[in-house]
């Protein structure tokens, strides 16, 4: 299988390390003003609770506010991120949660042990050819019937497009293309959401809820 270029991971980690305080200030209270985003995260949490299987990883967790929201929704959650600086912020903000520095392409969990995975805007910086590698790792780590929630920038009818994200290059994905890759990786799509950009946002947002076959 294709392997991930670690220089790209270093670039991403360094970019987030360099702007960590500003990034945290920008996003940490974001869910409070985004009821549609909260609703899909809450739907995911409901599905995980229904299945009742194993802890939930917030992968590419940044400062950990999605992990904290999932904790408030009754889930046993931990966070992983490449950026040491963001993980320090997460630990300071939510000392009751477990956060570790690492890559979501190589999770320190046994096969089939997680009840859920959230990757909230964390595959956006991946080279498109690397995304199947992440999906394969999520599939390995999830228990059968476990749930996956992907949050990403959606391309709004255009082809897969790189753009100048404020931190480091990111991609806007056609929702059908990402759903197709997830299907190829062994996930069944349960639902999706497209959220239109707010006044201060540039792009449409996509969310996919998937279940490991
Ligand atoms: C746009 S930020 C999103 C952070 C957080 N989920 C949020 O919504 O604020 C992307 C995050 O994904 C992390 N990330 C990107 N690739 C990663 C990888 N391979 N493993 C772990 N974290 C990764 C970055 O370090 C960064 O914190």
PDB file of N, CA and C and ligand atoms in Angstrom, residues 9 12 16 23 27 60-63 65 80-83 86 102-104 120-122 124-125 134 165, ligand 1:
ATOM      1  N   UNK A   9       3.914  15.539   6.787  1.00  0.00           N
ATOM      2  CA  UNK A   9       3.432  15.570   8.178  1.00  0.00           C
ATOM      3  C   UNK A   9       4.225  16.594   8.986  1.00  0.00           C
ATOM      4  N   UNK A  12       3.040  20.068   8.189  1.00  0.00           N
ATOM      5  CA  UNK A  12       1.756  20.372   8.850  1.00  0.00           C
ATOM      6  C   UNK A  12       1.976  20.641  10.335  1.00  0.00           C
ATOM      7  N   UNK A  16       1.234  24.283  12.317  1.00  0.00           N
ATOM      8  CA  UNK A  16       0.296  24.472  13.446  1.00  0.00           C
ATOM      9  C   UNK A  16       1.046  24.864  14.719  1.00  0.00           C
ATOM     10  N   UNK A  23      -4.485  30.029  16.581  1.00  0.00           N
ATOM     11  CA  UNK A  23      -5.432  29.020  16.100  1.00  0.00           C
ATOM     12  C   UNK A  23      -6.412  28.639  17.213  1.00  0.00           C
ATOM     13  N   UNK A  27     -10.618  28.967  17.142  1.00  0.00           N
ATOM     14  CA  UNK A  27     -11.545  27.831  17.007  1.00  0.00           C
ATOM     15  C   UNK A  27     -12.149  27.316  18.311  1.00  0.00           C
ATOM     16  N   UNK A  60      -6.500  14.283  14.890  1.00  0.00           N
ATOM     17  CA  UNK A  60      -6.228  15.628  14.392  1.00  0.00           C
ATOM     18  C   UNK A  60      -7.066  16.585  15.217  1.00  0.00           C
ATOM     19  N   UNK A  61      -6.972  16.402  16.538  1.00  0.00           N
ATOM     20  CA  UNK A  61      -7.910  17.052  17.484  1.00  0.00           C
ATOM     21  C   UNK A  61      -7.613  18.523  17.697  1.00  0.00           C
ATOM     22  N   UNK A  62      -6.409  19.002  17.265  1.00  0.00           N
ATOM     23  CA  UNK A  62      -6.086  20.398  17.547  1.00  0.00           C
ATOM     24  C   UNK A  62      -6.203  20.661  19.034  1.00  0.00           C
ATOM     25  N   UNK A  63      -6.843  21.777  19.413  1.00  0.00           N
ATOM     26  CA  UNK A  63      -6.947  22.109  20.836  1.00  0.00           C
ATOM     27  C   UNK A  63      -8.011  21.330  21.600  1.00  0.00           C
ATOM     28  N   UNK A  65     -11.456  20.842  21.320  1.00  0.00           N
ATOM     29  CA  UNK A  65     -12.825  21.254  21.687  1.00  0.00           C
ATOM     30  C   UNK A  65     -13.880  20.250  21.194  1.00  0.00           C
ATOM     31  N   UNK A  80      -5.669  12.896  19.469  1.00  0.00           N
ATOM     32  CA  UNK A  80      -4.325  12.719  18.904  1.00  0.00           C
ATOM     33  C   UNK A  80      -4.096  13.834  17.894  1.00  0.00           C
ATOM     34  N   UNK A  81      -2.913  14.411  17.913  1.00  0.00           N
ATOM     35  CA  UNK A  81      -2.580  15.429  16.905  1.00  0.00           C
ATOM     36  C   UNK A  81      -1.083  15.449  16.668  1.00  0.00           C
ATOM     37  N   UNK A  82      -0.702  15.846  15.459  1.00  0.00           N
ATOM     38  CA  UNK A  82       0.712  15.966  15.101  1.00  0.00           C
ATOM     39  C   UNK A  82       1.398  17.117  15.816  1.00  0.00           C
ATOM     40  N   UNK A  83       0.637  18.155  16.152  1.00  0.00           N
ATOM     41  CA  UNK A  83       1.231  19.396  16.665  1.00  0.00           C
ATOM     42  C   UNK A  83       1.414  19.335  18.181  1.00  0.00           C
ATOM     43  N   UNK A  86      -0.300  22.334  19.901  1.00  0.00           N
ATOM     44  CA  UNK A  86      -1.762  22.226  20.050  1.00  0.00           C
ATOM     45  C   UNK A  86      -2.123  21.205  21.123  1.00  0.00           C
ATOM     46  N   UNK A 102       0.907  12.474  17.899  1.00  0.00           N
ATOM     47  CA  UNK A 102       1.115  11.324  17.021  1.00  0.00           C
ATOM     48  C   UNK A 102       0.397  11.519  15.709  1.00  0.00           C
ATOM     49  N   UNK A 103       0.597  10.561  14.811  1.00  0.00           N
ATOM     50  CA  UNK A 103      -0.071  10.625  13.514  1.00  0.00           C
ATOM     51  C   UNK A 103      -1.279   9.707  13.485  1.00  0.00           C
ATOM     52  N   UNK A 104      -2.343  10.196  12.929  1.00  0.00           N
ATOM     53  CA  UNK A 104      -3.548   9.366  12.814  1.00  0.00           C
ATOM     54  C   UNK A 104      -3.385   8.306  11.727  1.00  0.00           C
ATOM     55  N   UNK A 120     -12.093  15.744  12.232  1.00  0.00           N
ATOM     56  CA  UNK A 120     -12.787  17.018  11.978  1.00  0.00           C
ATOM     57  C   UNK A 120     -11.786  17.981  11.358  1.00  0.00           C
ATOM     58  N   UNK A 121     -11.823  18.065  10.035  1.00  0.00           N
ATOM     59  CA  UNK A 121     -10.900  18.919   9.263  1.00  0.00           C
ATOM     60  C   UNK A 121      -9.449  18.469   9.398  1.00  0.00           C
ATOM     61  N   UNK A 122      -9.205  17.223   9.710  1.00  0.00           N
ATOM     62  CA  UNK A 122      -7.819  16.797   9.866  1.00  0.00           C
ATOM     63  C   UNK A 122      -7.293  16.062   8.641  1.00  0.00           C
ATOM     64  N   UNK A 124      -7.853  17.331   5.759  1.00  0.00           N
ATOM     65  CA  UNK A 124      -7.852  18.382   4.707  1.00  0.00           C
ATOM     66  C   UNK A 124      -6.454  18.704   4.206  1.00  0.00           C
ATOM     67  N   UNK A 125      -5.439  18.503   5.057  1.00  0.00           N
ATOM     68  CA  UNK A 125      -4.061  18.828   4.647  1.00  0.00           C
ATOM     69  C   UNK A 125      -3.362  17.636   4.006  1.00  0.00           C
ATOM     70  N   UNK A 134      -5.174   6.861   5.375  1.00  0.00           N
ATOM     71  CA  UNK A 134      -5.846   7.246   6.637  1.00  0.00           C
ATOM     72  C   UNK A 134      -7.128   6.440   6.831  1.00  0.00           C
ATOM     73  N   UNK A 165      -5.137  27.474   2.378  1.00  0.00           N
ATOM     74  CA  UNK A 165      -5.622  27.511   3.773  1.00  0.00           C
ATOM     75  C   UNK A 165      -4.679  28.396   4.578  1.00  0.00           C
TER      76      UNK A 165
HETATM   77  C1  LIG B   1      -7.707  22.404  10.467  1.00  0.00           C
HETATM   78  S1  LIG B   1      -6.947  21.701  11.913  1.00  0.00           S
HETATM   79  C2  LIG B   1      -8.358  21.017  12.729  1.00  0.00           C
HETATM   80  C3  LIG B   1      -8.122  20.818  14.208  1.00  0.00           C
HETATM   81  C4  LIG B   1      -9.382  20.462  14.995  1.00  0.00           C
HETATM   82  N1  LIG B   1      -9.934  19.184  14.579  1.00  0.00           N
HETATM   83  C5  LIG B   1     -10.375  21.585  14.834  1.00  0.00           C
HETATM   84  O1  LIG B   1     -11.451  21.338  14.256  1.00  0.00           O
HETATM   85  O2  LIG B   1     -10.071  22.706  15.218  1.00  0.00           O
HETATM   86  C6  LIG B   1      -6.114  20.263  11.304  1.00  0.00           C
HETATM   87  C7  LIG B   1      -5.451  19.484  12.404  1.00  0.00           C
HETATM   88  O3  LIG B   1      -5.136  18.185  11.952  1.00  0.00           O
HETATM   89  C8  LIG B   1      -3.857  17.856  12.447  1.00  0.00           C
HETATM   90  N2  LIG B   1      -3.325  16.818  11.565  1.00  0.00           N
HETATM   91  C9  LIG B   1      -3.122  16.891  10.237  1.00  0.00           C
HETATM   92  N3  LIG B   1      -2.630  15.724   9.775  1.00  0.00           N
HETATM   93  C10 LIG B   1      -2.529  14.897  10.845  1.00  0.00           C
HETATM   94  C11 LIG B   1      -2.080  13.556  11.029  1.00  0.00           C
HETATM   95  N4  LIG B   1      -1.610  12.847  10.032  1.00  0.00           N
HETATM   96  N5  LIG B   1      -2.130  13.032  12.275  1.00  0.00           N
HETATM   97  C12 LIG B   1      -2.573  13.752  13.336  1.00  0.00           C
HETATM   98  N6  LIG B   1      -2.991  15.035  13.216  1.00  0.00           N
HETATM   99  C13 LIG B   1      -2.979  15.590  11.984  1.00  0.00           C
HETATM  100  C14 LIG B   1      -3.088  19.160  12.418  1.00  0.00           C
HETATM  101  O4  LIG B   1      -1.944  19.141  13.234  1.00  0.00           O
HETATM  102  C15 LIG B   1      -4.149  20.128  12.903  1.00  0.00           C
HETATM  103  O5  LIG B   1      -4.189  20.245  14.285  1.00  0.00           O
END
